[in-house]
Amino acid sequence: MNNNSKVLALKYRPQTFDDLIGQEVVVETITNSIKADKIPNAYLFTGIRGIGKTTIARIVAKTLNCSNGIENKCKVKCDNCDSIASSNHIDVLEMDAASKTGVDDVRDLIEFSRYGPTSAKYKIFIIDEVHMLSKQAFNALLKTLEEPPEYLKFIFATTEIKKIPITVVSRCQRFDLSRIKSSELFEFIKKIKDKENGKVTDDSLKLIVKISEGSVRDALSLLDRALLSLDENTELDLNAAQKIFGYFDKSQLIDLFELILKGEETKVINIYRKIYDQGVEPKVFINDFLELLYYFKNINSLTLESTNFSLNDEEFLKIKSISNKIESDVLVLFWQFAISSLEELDIVSNQHLSIEMFLIRLMHLQSVKPQKKIEPEAEKIVTNQIEENTSSNKIIDQIKNISQEEKNKPQAQTEIKAENKILINSFDDLLLVCSEKKEIKLKYELEKNVNLVKFEKNRIEISFNDSLDKNFVKDLSSKLFEWTAERWIITFSKTKGEMSVKEKQLNNKKLLMDRVKTSRAYKNIIENFPDAELIDVKLRKDEGQND
């Protein structure tokens, strides 16, 4: 294949240790061990995708078998290195464990290892994605891995180190490859862009670095895509790059965030719709919003360099200025709602509308007093308060009122006359009120699917079974507030709790039937009617509980 026809990730794949970036410690350790002739039986390289695990494995294989020695590092033409680079060396076998996972494949490997190298110093087995091997395959490999012949070396690569048995890991020299630093990756792809005579701005390259998340292969693939997207005489600027990769200008999000705090609902929705029209997916929007919340919360402890090209100078200073006007509690609440909305996107049919409602909800959060200690059901309570407060037509300046609420703030709840309040002091009281108020569905859930753990003043702790309705907590909280004019906290417990009301009834019935079966009357009936079967027992009213 013509080298120029290759994708950039293959065309510029490192061939020697000198070509690698971001893995200096690993390179130095391996080089020193080879120079000192203290070569391990097996190498294990682990890390995220696209940072050089398989590439380093091949370079190690070339270094071990290079005819010119490690000092020359293949600078002089070498048949062994050329064959390994083209994956056709007879003594270097590269295997993909994802397609060969069985114990028979490993046995064939071990059988092949009994014969010494043909033309090289070492026979080397490179196994990529080694975590895909079966348990039996790992067990078959153990003995050979611990005491292989002197000429045999193993090199493993994996993205899932936790899936490899510890007995295998302990027999290898492990190297954890780190993500490539943003500055290093930027300089690397900039050099490749120059070699390819590509016209790409530095801001566009920084966006590629951000999206690639420290993966060299991802960065090169994105650069390849960017270079192919425009004509040769057209320069790829940031706006064009954002459209190609589905990202949007961070300054738009900062402006939107500022308008959220001011309560400018119309402007917020308009800005979001412009972002959506750019082709930005709702999940990408929420994730970028979460990232922005992180910067607002921690901007005073960050530097521009530590944001990994996510922000430019102007955006960094603007976030720093706005963050001084926002209470941390508000940012924490925003974070909780953003996470909740991210989960919600998986169950709604129109994600676009869900994001708009999410932004509207944020604009009404100022009327809720954040608690120092957030209970498990705090979000549900806050949501109820927001729904009750949305009826107010007044737009509130949040930046001004976060630290100081308006003295004449309108009441969120309609006053409830004292004489209409209902006292609920026990679980039985709650069931009785449900019956009186004809809340049949709520009573059914309480009796059948709820196990009481603890009942206290304005607090109910329960466990539940899988049949509990998903809106149970919201419905019960709403009704309790309506009946008692007080807020109730309903929490879920890992403790099993008491038997449900229905379980108690069934248990009592079973005990009663067992007691009846020991009576003389029952025995007489069975003697006269052997096929008879006891299906129910009812106490007579005059017998009461003393029967």
PDB file of N, CA, C and O in Angstrom, residues 209-275:
ATOM      1  N   VAL A 209      -7.814  18.208  20.164  1.00  0.00           N
ATOM      2  CA  VAL A 209      -7.144  17.686  21.356  1.00  0.00           C
ATOM      3  C   VAL A 209      -8.149  17.471  22.478  1.00  0.00           C
ATOM      4  O   VAL A 209      -8.126  16.446  23.175  1.00  0.00           O
ATOM      5  N   LYS A 210      -9.066  18.422  22.661  1.00  0.00           N
ATOM      6  CA  LYS A 210     -10.068  18.301  23.724  1.00  0.00           C
ATOM      7  C   LYS A 210     -10.969  17.091  23.503  1.00  0.00           C
ATOM      8  O   LYS A 210     -11.223  16.302  24.414  1.00  0.00           O
ATOM      9  N   ILE A 211     -11.434  16.915  22.256  1.00  0.00           N
ATOM     10  CA  ILE A 211     -12.353  15.812  21.954  1.00  0.00           C
ATOM     11  C   ILE A 211     -11.662  14.463  22.093  1.00  0.00           C
ATOM     12  O   ILE A 211     -12.265  13.477  22.524  1.00  0.00           O
ATOM     13  N   SER A 212     -10.384  14.402  21.740  1.00  0.00           N
ATOM     14  CA  SER A 212      -9.665  13.119  21.751  1.00  0.00           C
ATOM     15  C   SER A 212      -9.368  12.610  23.154  1.00  0.00           C
ATOM     16  O   SER A 212      -9.059  11.436  23.342  1.00  0.00           O
ATOM     17  N   GLU A 213      -9.434  13.480  24.166  1.00  0.00           N
ATOM     18  CA  GLU A 213      -9.278  13.077  25.573  1.00  0.00           C
ATOM     19  C   GLU A 213      -7.976  12.332  25.835  1.00  0.00           C
ATOM     20  O   GLU A 213      -7.941  11.321  26.534  1.00  0.00           O
ATOM     21  N   GLY A 214      -6.893  12.802  25.247  1.00  0.00           N
ATOM     22  CA  GLY A 214      -5.590  12.207  25.521  1.00  0.00           C
ATOM     23  C   GLY A 214      -5.233  11.014  24.670  1.00  0.00           C
ATOM     24  O   GLY A 214      -4.201  10.377  24.883  1.00  0.00           O
ATOM     25  N   SER A 215      -6.058  10.663  23.693  1.00  0.00           N
ATOM     26  CA  SER A 215      -5.792   9.524  22.816  1.00  0.00           C
ATOM     27  C   SER A 215      -5.151  10.018  21.513  1.00  0.00           C
ATOM     28  O   SER A 215      -5.752  10.817  20.789  1.00  0.00           O
ATOM     29  N   VAL A 216      -3.955   9.528  21.215  1.00  0.00           N
ATOM     30  CA  VAL A 216      -3.252   9.949  20.000  1.00  0.00           C
ATOM     31  C   VAL A 216      -4.001   9.472  18.756  1.00  0.00           C
ATOM     32  O   VAL A 216      -4.171  10.218  17.794  1.00  0.00           O
ATOM     33  N   ARG A 217      -4.455   8.231  18.780  1.00  0.00           N
ATOM     34  CA  ARG A 217      -5.162   7.699  17.617  1.00  0.00           C
ATOM     35  C   ARG A 217      -6.433   8.484  17.333  1.00  0.00           C
ATOM     36  O   ARG A 217      -6.738   8.799  16.165  1.00  0.00           O
ATOM     37  N   ASP A 218      -7.195   8.828  18.380  1.00  0.00           N
ATOM     38  CA  ASP A 218      -8.414   9.615  18.188  1.00  0.00           C
ATOM     39  C   ASP A 218      -8.080  10.977  17.595  1.00  0.00           C
ATOM     40  O   ASP A 218      -8.789  11.472  16.704  1.00  0.00           O
ATOM     41  N   ALA A 219      -7.002  11.594  18.091  1.00  0.00           N
ATOM     42  CA  ALA A 219      -6.609  12.920  17.601  1.00  0.00           C
ATOM     43  C   ALA A 219      -6.232  12.865  16.121  1.00  0.00           C
ATOM     44  O   ALA A 219      -6.631  13.728  15.330  1.00  0.00           O
ATOM     45  N   LEU A 220      -5.482  11.837  15.727  1.00  0.00           N
ATOM     46  CA  LEU A 220      -5.078  11.701  14.329  1.00  0.00           C
ATOM     47  C   LEU A 220      -6.269  11.389  13.433  1.00  0.00           C
ATOM     48  O   LEU A 220      -6.346  11.878  12.299  1.00  0.00           O
ATOM     49  N   SER A 221      -7.195  10.592  13.917  1.00  0.00           N
ATOM     50  CA  SER A 221      -8.395  10.279  13.132  1.00  0.00           C
ATOM     51  C   SER A 221      -9.245  11.527  12.921  1.00  0.00           C
ATOM     52  O   SER A 221      -9.775  11.757  11.824  1.00  0.00           O
ATOM     53  N   LEU A 222      -9.370  12.348  13.964  1.00  0.00           N
ATOM     54  CA  LEU A 222     -10.133  13.588  13.843  1.00  0.00           C
ATOM     55  C   LEU A 222      -9.437  14.577  12.910  1.00  0.00           C
ATOM     56  O   LEU A 222     -10.096  15.273  12.126  1.00  0.00           O
ATOM     57  N   LEU A 223      -8.104  14.641  13.010  1.00  0.00           N
ATOM     58  CA  LEU A 223      -7.347  15.514  12.121  1.00  0.00           C
ATOM     59  C   LEU A 223      -7.505  15.061  10.667  1.00  0.00           C
ATOM     60  O   LEU A 223      -7.672  15.892   9.761  1.00  0.00           O
ATOM     61  N   ASP A 224      -7.466  13.750  10.452  1.00  0.00           N
ATOM     62  CA  ASP A 224      -7.670  13.195   9.112  1.00  0.00           C
ATOM     63  C   ASP A 224      -9.030  13.610   8.566  1.00  0.00           C
ATOM     64  O   ASP A 224      -9.172  14.036   7.410  1.00  0.00           O
ATOM     65  N   ARG A 225     -10.032  13.507   9.415  1.00  0.00           N
ATOM     66  CA  ARG A 225     -11.393  13.880   9.016  1.00  0.00           C
ATOM     67  C   ARG A 225     -11.487  15.378   8.719  1.00  0.00           C
ATOM     68  O   ARG A 225     -12.138  15.793   7.754  1.00  0.00           O
ATOM     69  N   ALA A 226     -10.811  16.173   9.529  1.00  0.00           N
ATOM     70  CA  ALA A 226     -10.846  17.624   9.333  1.00  0.00           C
ATOM     71  C   ALA A 226     -10.185  18.021   8.022  1.00  0.00           C
ATOM     72  O   ALA A 226     -10.705  18.872   7.280  1.00  0.00           O
ATOM     73  N   LEU A 227      -9.044  17.409   7.715  1.00  0.00           N
ATOM     74  CA  LEU A 227      -8.313  17.749   6.494  1.00  0.00           C
ATOM     75  C   LEU A 227      -9.088  17.353   5.240  1.00  0.00           C
ATOM     76  O   LEU A 227      -8.953  17.978   4.188  1.00  0.00           O
ATOM     77  N   LEU A 228      -9.914  16.297   5.358  1.00  0.00           N
ATOM     78  CA  LEU A 228     -10.685  15.831   4.211  1.00  0.00           C
ATOM     79  C   LEU A 228     -12.010  16.574   4.035  1.00  0.00           C
ATOM     80  O   LEU A 228     -12.673  16.426   3.014  1.00  0.00           O
ATOM     81  N   SER A 229     -12.379  17.355   5.066  1.00  0.00           N
ATOM     82  CA  SER A 229     -13.701  17.982   5.050  1.00  0.00           C
ATOM     83  C   SER A 229     -13.756  19.242   4.200  1.00  0.00           C
ATOM     84  O   SER A 229     -14.828  19.650   3.761  1.00  0.00           O
ATOM     85  N   LEU A 230     -12.595  19.894   3.990  1.00  0.00           N
ATOM     86  CA  LEU A 230     -12.575  21.162   3.266  1.00  0.00           C
ATOM     87  C   LEU A 230     -11.675  21.081   2.037  1.00  0.00           C
ATOM     88  O   LEU A 230     -10.842  20.176   1.916  1.00  0.00           O
ATOM     89  N   ASP A 231     -11.840  22.050   1.156  1.00  0.00           N
ATOM     90  CA  ASP A 231     -10.993  22.123  -0.032  1.00  0.00           C
ATOM     91  C   ASP A 231      -9.565  22.459   0.357  1.00  0.00           C
ATOM     92  O   ASP A 231      -9.293  22.990   1.448  1.00  0.00           O
ATOM     93  N   GLU A 232      -8.643  22.169  -0.533  1.00  0.00           N
ATOM     94  CA  GLU A 232      -7.221  22.390  -0.246  1.00  0.00           C
ATOM     95  C   GLU A 232      -6.912  23.853   0.039  1.00  0.00           C
ATOM     96  O   GLU A 232      -6.031  24.166   0.835  1.00  0.00           O
ATOM     97  N   ASN A 233      -7.627  24.769  -0.599  1.00  0.00           N
ATOM     98  CA  ASN A 233      -7.334  26.194  -0.443  1.00  0.00           C
ATOM     99  C   ASN A 233      -8.110  26.841   0.693  1.00  0.00           C
ATOM    100  O   ASN A 233      -7.999  28.052   0.899  1.00  0.00           O
ATOM    101  N   THR A 234      -8.905  26.058   1.409  1.00  0.00           N
ATOM    102  CA  THR A 234      -9.717  26.609   2.500  1.00  0.00           C
ATOM    103  C   THR A 234      -9.103  26.239   3.842  1.00  0.00           C
ATOM    104  O   THR A 234      -8.741  25.089   4.070  1.00  0.00           O
ATOM    105  N   GLU A 235      -9.007  27.226   4.729  1.00  0.00           N
ATOM    106  CA  GLU A 235      -8.470  26.980   6.066  1.00  0.00           C
ATOM    107  C   GLU A 235      -9.597  26.568   7.006  1.00  0.00           C
ATOM    108  O   GLU A 235     -10.674  27.171   7.002  1.00  0.00           O
ATOM    109  N   LEU A 236      -9.340  25.546   7.796  1.00  0.00           N
ATOM    110  CA  LEU A 236     -10.339  25.066   8.758  1.00  0.00           C
ATOM    111  C   LEU A 236     -10.261  25.915  10.018  1.00  0.00           C
ATOM    112  O   LEU A 236      -9.293  25.830  10.772  1.00  0.00           O
ATOM    113  N   ASP A 237     -11.279  26.754  10.251  1.00  0.00           N
ATOM    114  CA  ASP A 237     -11.294  27.570  11.464  1.00  0.00           C
ATOM    115  C   ASP A 237     -12.137  26.887  12.537  1.00  0.00           C
ATOM    116  O   ASP A 237     -12.705  25.807  12.327  1.00  0.00           O
ATOM    117  N   LEU A 238     -12.232  27.545  13.686  1.00  0.00           N
ATOM    118  CA  LEU A 238     -12.910  26.929  14.833  1.00  0.00           C
ATOM    119  C   LEU A 238     -14.389  26.691  14.557  1.00  0.00           C
ATOM    120  O   LEU A 238     -14.930  25.639  14.916  1.00  0.00           O
ATOM    121  N   ASN A 239     -15.059  27.646  13.922  1.00  0.00           N
ATOM    122  CA  ASN A 239     -16.497  27.494  13.651  1.00  0.00           C
ATOM    123  C   ASN A 239     -16.769  26.290  12.754  1.00  0.00           C
ATOM    124  O   ASN A 239     -17.692  25.508  12.996  1.00  0.00           O
ATOM    125  N   ALA A 240     -15.933  26.146  11.719  1.00  0.00           N
ATOM    126  CA  ALA A 240     -16.115  25.004  10.814  1.00  0.00           C
ATOM    127  C   ALA A 240     -15.821  23.688  11.537  1.00  0.00           C
ATOM    128  O   ALA A 240     -16.526  22.687  11.343  1.00  0.00           O
ATOM    129  N   ALA A 241     -14.788  23.687  12.381  1.00  0.00           N
ATOM    130  CA  ALA A 241     -14.429  22.476  13.126  1.00  0.00           C
ATOM    131  C   ALA A 241     -15.542  22.075  14.087  1.00  0.00           C
ATOM    132  O   ALA A 241     -15.839  20.884  14.251  1.00  0.00           O
ATOM    133  N   GLN A 242     -16.176  23.062  14.722  1.00  0.00           N
ATOM    134  CA  GLN A 242     -17.270  22.761  15.643  1.00  0.00           C
ATOM    135  C   GLN A 242     -18.451  22.123  14.919  1.00  0.00           C
ATOM    136  O   GLN A 242     -19.110  21.228  15.449  1.00  0.00           O
ATOM    137  N   LYS A 243     -18.709  22.571  13.695  1.00  0.00           N
ATOM    138  CA  LYS A 243     -19.800  21.976  12.922  1.00  0.00           C
ATOM    139  C   LYS A 243     -19.456  20.550  12.500  1.00  0.00           C
ATOM    140  O   LYS A 243     -20.300  19.654  12.520  1.00  0.00           O
ATOM    141  N   ILE A 244     -18.193  20.340  12.119  1.00  0.00           N
ATOM    142  CA  ILE A 244     -17.767  19.010  11.671  1.00  0.00           C
ATOM    143  C   ILE A 244     -17.851  17.996  12.804  1.00  0.00           C
ATOM    144  O   ILE A 244     -18.335  16.874  12.640  1.00  0.00           O
ATOM    145  N   PHE A 245     -17.405  18.395  14.004  1.00  0.00           N
ATOM    146  CA  PHE A 245     -17.327  17.450  15.131  1.00  0.00           C
ATOM    147  C   PHE A 245     -18.533  17.507  16.051  1.00  0.00           C
ATOM    148  O   PHE A 245     -18.596  16.771  17.034  1.00  0.00           O
ATOM    149  N   GLY A 246     -19.521  18.377  15.748  1.00  0.00           N
ATOM    150  CA  GLY A 246     -20.723  18.434  16.573  1.00  0.00           C
ATOM    151  C   GLY A 246     -20.523  19.124  17.894  1.00  0.00           C
ATOM    152  O   GLY A 246     -21.221  18.822  18.867  1.00  0.00           O
ATOM    153  N   TYR A 247     -19.584  20.052  17.974  1.00  0.00           N
ATOM    154  CA  TYR A 247     -19.351  20.825  19.200  1.00  0.00           C
ATOM    155  C   TYR A 247     -19.699  22.283  18.939  1.00  0.00           C
ATOM    156  O   TYR A 247     -19.791  22.726  17.795  1.00  0.00           O
ATOM    157  N   PHE A 248     -19.883  23.041  19.998  1.00  0.00           N
ATOM    158  CA  PHE A 248     -20.260  24.438  19.851  1.00  0.00           C
ATOM    159  C   PHE A 248     -19.343  25.327  20.674  1.00  0.00           C
ATOM    160  O   PHE A 248     -18.623  24.870  21.559  1.00  0.00           O
ATOM    161  N   ASP A 249     -19.408  26.621  20.385  1.00  0.00           N
ATOM    162  CA  ASP A 249     -18.539  27.598  21.034  1.00  0.00           C
ATOM    163  C   ASP A 249     -18.868  27.669  22.524  1.00  0.00           C
ATOM    164  O   ASP A 249     -20.018  27.877  22.921  1.00  0.00           O
ATOM    165  N   LYS A 250     -17.839  27.512  23.362  1.00  0.00           N
ATOM    166  CA  LYS A 250     -18.044  27.523  24.809  1.00  0.00           C
ATOM    167  C   LYS A 250     -18.571  28.870  25.293  1.00  0.00           C
ATOM    168  O   LYS A 250     -19.288  28.937  26.296  1.00  0.00           O
ATOM    169  N   SER A 251     -18.241  29.947  24.583  1.00  0.00           N
ATOM    170  CA  SER A 251     -18.713  31.272  25.004  1.00  0.00           C
ATOM    171  C   SER A 251     -20.241  31.353  24.924  1.00  0.00           C
ATOM    172  O   SER A 251     -20.875  32.060  25.719  1.00  0.00           O
ATOM    173  N   GLN A 252     -20.856  30.628  23.987  1.00  0.00           N
ATOM    174  CA  GLN A 252     -22.322  30.581  23.906  1.00  0.00           C
ATOM    175  C   GLN A 252     -22.911  29.986  25.173  1.00  0.00           C
ATOM    176  O   GLN A 252     -23.923  30.468  25.695  1.00  0.00           O
ATOM    177  N   LEU A 253     -22.278  28.958  25.686  1.00  0.00           N
ATOM    178  CA  LEU A 253     -22.765  28.296  26.891  1.00  0.00           C
ATOM    179  C   LEU A 253     -22.594  29.194  28.113  1.00  0.00           C
ATOM    180  O   LEU A 253     -23.436  29.198  29.009  1.00  0.00           O
ATOM    181  N   ILE A 254     -21.499  29.954  28.146  1.00  0.00           N
ATOM    182  CA  ILE A 254     -21.286  30.877  29.270  1.00  0.00           C
ATOM    183  C   ILE A 254     -22.345  31.979  29.248  1.00  0.00           C
ATOM    184  O   ILE A 254     -22.905  32.345  30.295  1.00  0.00           O
ATOM    185  N   ASP A 255     -22.645  32.513  28.056  1.00  0.00           N
ATOM    186  CA  ASP A 255     -23.700  33.530  27.944  1.00  0.00           C
ATOM    187  C   ASP A 255     -25.040  32.949  28.367  1.00  0.00           C
ATOM    188  O   ASP A 255     -25.823  33.613  29.061  1.00  0.00           O
ATOM    189  N   LEU A 256     -25.321  31.726  27.948  1.00  0.00           N
ATOM    190  CA  LEU A 256     -26.574  31.081  28.322  1.00  0.00           C
ATOM    191  C   LEU A 256     -26.664  30.904  29.833  1.00  0.00           C
ATOM    192  O   LEU A 256     -27.717  31.139  30.446  1.00  0.00           O
ATOM    193  N   PHE A 257     -25.549  30.509  30.448  1.00  0.00           N
ATOM    194  CA  PHE A 257     -25.525  30.310  31.906  1.00  0.00           C
ATOM    195  C   PHE A 257     -25.797  31.619  32.637  1.00  0.00           C
ATOM    196  O   PHE A 257     -26.540  31.653  33.631  1.00  0.00           O
ATOM    197  N   GLU A 258     -25.213  32.701  32.141  1.00  0.00           N
ATOM    198  CA  GLU A 258     -25.419  34.004  32.777  1.00  0.00           C
ATOM    199  C   GLU A 258     -26.869  34.434  32.672  1.00  0.00           C
ATOM    200  O   GLU A 258     -27.445  34.982  33.622  1.00  0.00           O
ATOM    201  N   LEU A 259     -27.499  34.173  31.533  1.00  0.00           N
ATOM    202  CA  LEU A 259     -28.910  34.522  31.356  1.00  0.00           C
ATOM    203  C   LEU A 259     -29.821  33.659  32.220  1.00  0.00           C
ATOM    204  O   LEU A 259     -30.879  34.106  32.666  1.00  0.00           O
ATOM    205  N   ILE A 260     -29.413  32.399  32.462  1.00  0.00           N
ATOM    206  CA  ILE A 260     -30.181  31.534  33.369  1.00  0.00           C
ATOM    207  C   ILE A 260     -30.235  32.158  34.759  1.00  0.00           C
ATOM    208  O   ILE A 260     -31.288  32.203  35.407  1.00  0.00           O
ATOM    209  N   LEU A 261     -29.098  32.653  35.214  1.00  0.00           N
ATOM    210  CA  LEU A 261     -29.033  33.249  36.540  1.00  0.00           C
ATOM    211  C   LEU A 261     -29.859  34.541  36.623  1.00  0.00           C
ATOM    212  O   LEU A 261     -30.354  34.902  37.691  1.00  0.00           O
ATOM    213  N   LYS A 262     -30.013  35.219  35.502  1.00  0.00           N
ATOM    214  CA  LYS A 262     -30.802  36.458  35.481  1.00  0.00           C
ATOM    215  C   LYS A 262     -32.290  36.183  35.263  1.00  0.00           C
ATOM    216  O   LYS A 262     -33.113  37.088  35.376  1.00  0.00           O
ATOM    217  N   GLY A 263     -32.623  34.959  34.916  1.00  0.00           N
ATOM    218  CA  GLY A 263     -34.026  34.618  34.693  1.00  0.00           C
ATOM    219  C   GLY A 263     -34.558  35.040  33.347  1.00  0.00           C
ATOM    220  O   GLY A 263     -35.770  35.169  33.169  1.00  0.00           O
ATOM    221  N   GLU A 264     -33.690  35.249  32.360  1.00  0.00           N
ATOM    222  CA  GLU A 264     -34.114  35.671  31.015  1.00  0.00           C
ATOM    223  C   GLU A 264     -34.542  34.444  30.206  1.00  0.00           C
ATOM    224  O   GLU A 264     -33.797  33.916  29.387  1.00  0.00           O
ATOM    225  N   GLU A 265     -35.777  34.030  30.448  1.00  0.00           N
ATOM    226  CA  GLU A 265     -36.234  32.751  29.885  1.00  0.00           C
ATOM    227  C   GLU A 265     -36.236  32.743  28.353  1.00  0.00           C
ATOM    228  O   GLU A 265     -35.744  31.803  27.726  1.00  0.00           O
ATOM    229  N   THR A 266     -36.759  33.788  27.748  1.00  0.00           N
ATOM    230  CA  THR A 266     -36.860  33.836  26.282  1.00  0.00           C
ATOM    231  C   THR A 266     -35.482  33.792  25.636  1.00  0.00           C
ATOM    232  O   THR A 266     -35.248  33.049  24.676  1.00  0.00           O
ATOM    233  N   LYS A 267     -34.550  34.575  26.164  1.00  0.00           N
ATOM    234  CA  LYS A 267     -33.198  34.623  25.601  1.00  0.00           C
ATOM    235  C   LYS A 267     -32.479  33.283  25.780  1.00  0.00           C
ATOM    236  O   LYS A 267     -31.739  32.843  24.899  1.00  0.00           O
ATOM    237  N   VAL A 268     -32.686  32.655  26.943  1.00  0.00           N
ATOM    238  CA  VAL A 268     -32.058  31.352  27.202  1.00  0.00           C
ATOM    239  C   VAL A 268     -32.520  30.323  26.177  1.00  0.00           C
ATOM    240  O   VAL A 268     -31.704  29.600  25.585  1.00  0.00           O
ATOM    241  N   ILE A 269     -33.829  30.249  25.953  1.00  0.00           N
ATOM    242  CA  ILE A 269     -34.372  29.270  25.006  1.00  0.00           C
ATOM    243  C   ILE A 269     -33.879  29.557  23.590  1.00  0.00           C
ATOM    244  O   ILE A 269     -33.549  28.639  22.829  1.00  0.00           O
ATOM    245  N   ASN A 270     -33.809  30.833  23.227  1.00  0.00           N
ATOM    246  CA  ASN A 270     -33.339  31.192  21.877  1.00  0.00           C
ATOM    247  C   ASN A 270     -31.883  30.782  21.662  1.00  0.00           C
ATOM    248  O   ASN A 270     -31.520  30.271  20.599  1.00  0.00           O
ATOM    249  N   ILE A 271     -31.034  31.017  22.671  1.00  0.00           N
ATOM    250  CA  ILE A 271     -29.626  30.630  22.546  1.00  0.00           C
ATOM    251  C   ILE A 271     -29.508  29.113  22.437  1.00  0.00           C
ATOM    252  O   ILE A 271     -28.742  28.596  21.613  1.00  0.00           O
ATOM    253  N   TYR A 272     -30.271  28.382  23.273  1.00  0.00           N
ATOM    254  CA  TYR A 272     -30.195  26.925  23.205  1.00  0.00           C
ATOM    255  C   TYR A 272     -30.640  26.419  21.836  1.00  0.00           C
ATOM    256  O   TYR A 272     -30.031  25.492  21.270  1.00  0.00           O
ATOM    257  N   ARG A 273     -31.694  27.019  21.262  1.00  0.00           N
ATOM    258  CA  ARG A 273     -32.181  26.561  19.959  1.00  0.00           C
ATOM    259  C   ARG A 273     -31.151  26.823  18.857  1.00  0.00           C
ATOM    260  O   ARG A 273     -31.042  26.043  17.913  1.00  0.00           O
ATOM    261  N   LYS A 274     -30.397  27.910  18.991  1.00  0.00           N
ATOM    262  CA  LYS A 274     -29.316  28.163  18.035  1.00  0.00           C
ATOM    263  C   LYS A 274     -28.236  27.087  18.156  1.00  0.00           C
ATOM    264  O   LYS A 274     -27.703  26.605  17.159  1.00  0.00           O
ATOM    265  N   ILE A 275     -27.920  26.725  19.407  1.00  0.00           N
ATOM    266  CA  ILE A 275     -26.929  25.662  19.635  1.00  0.00           C
ATOM    267  C   ILE A 275     -27.438  24.342  19.062  1.00  0.00           C
ATOM    268  O   ILE A 275     -26.700  23.598  18.400  1.00  0.00           O
TER     269      ILE A 275
END
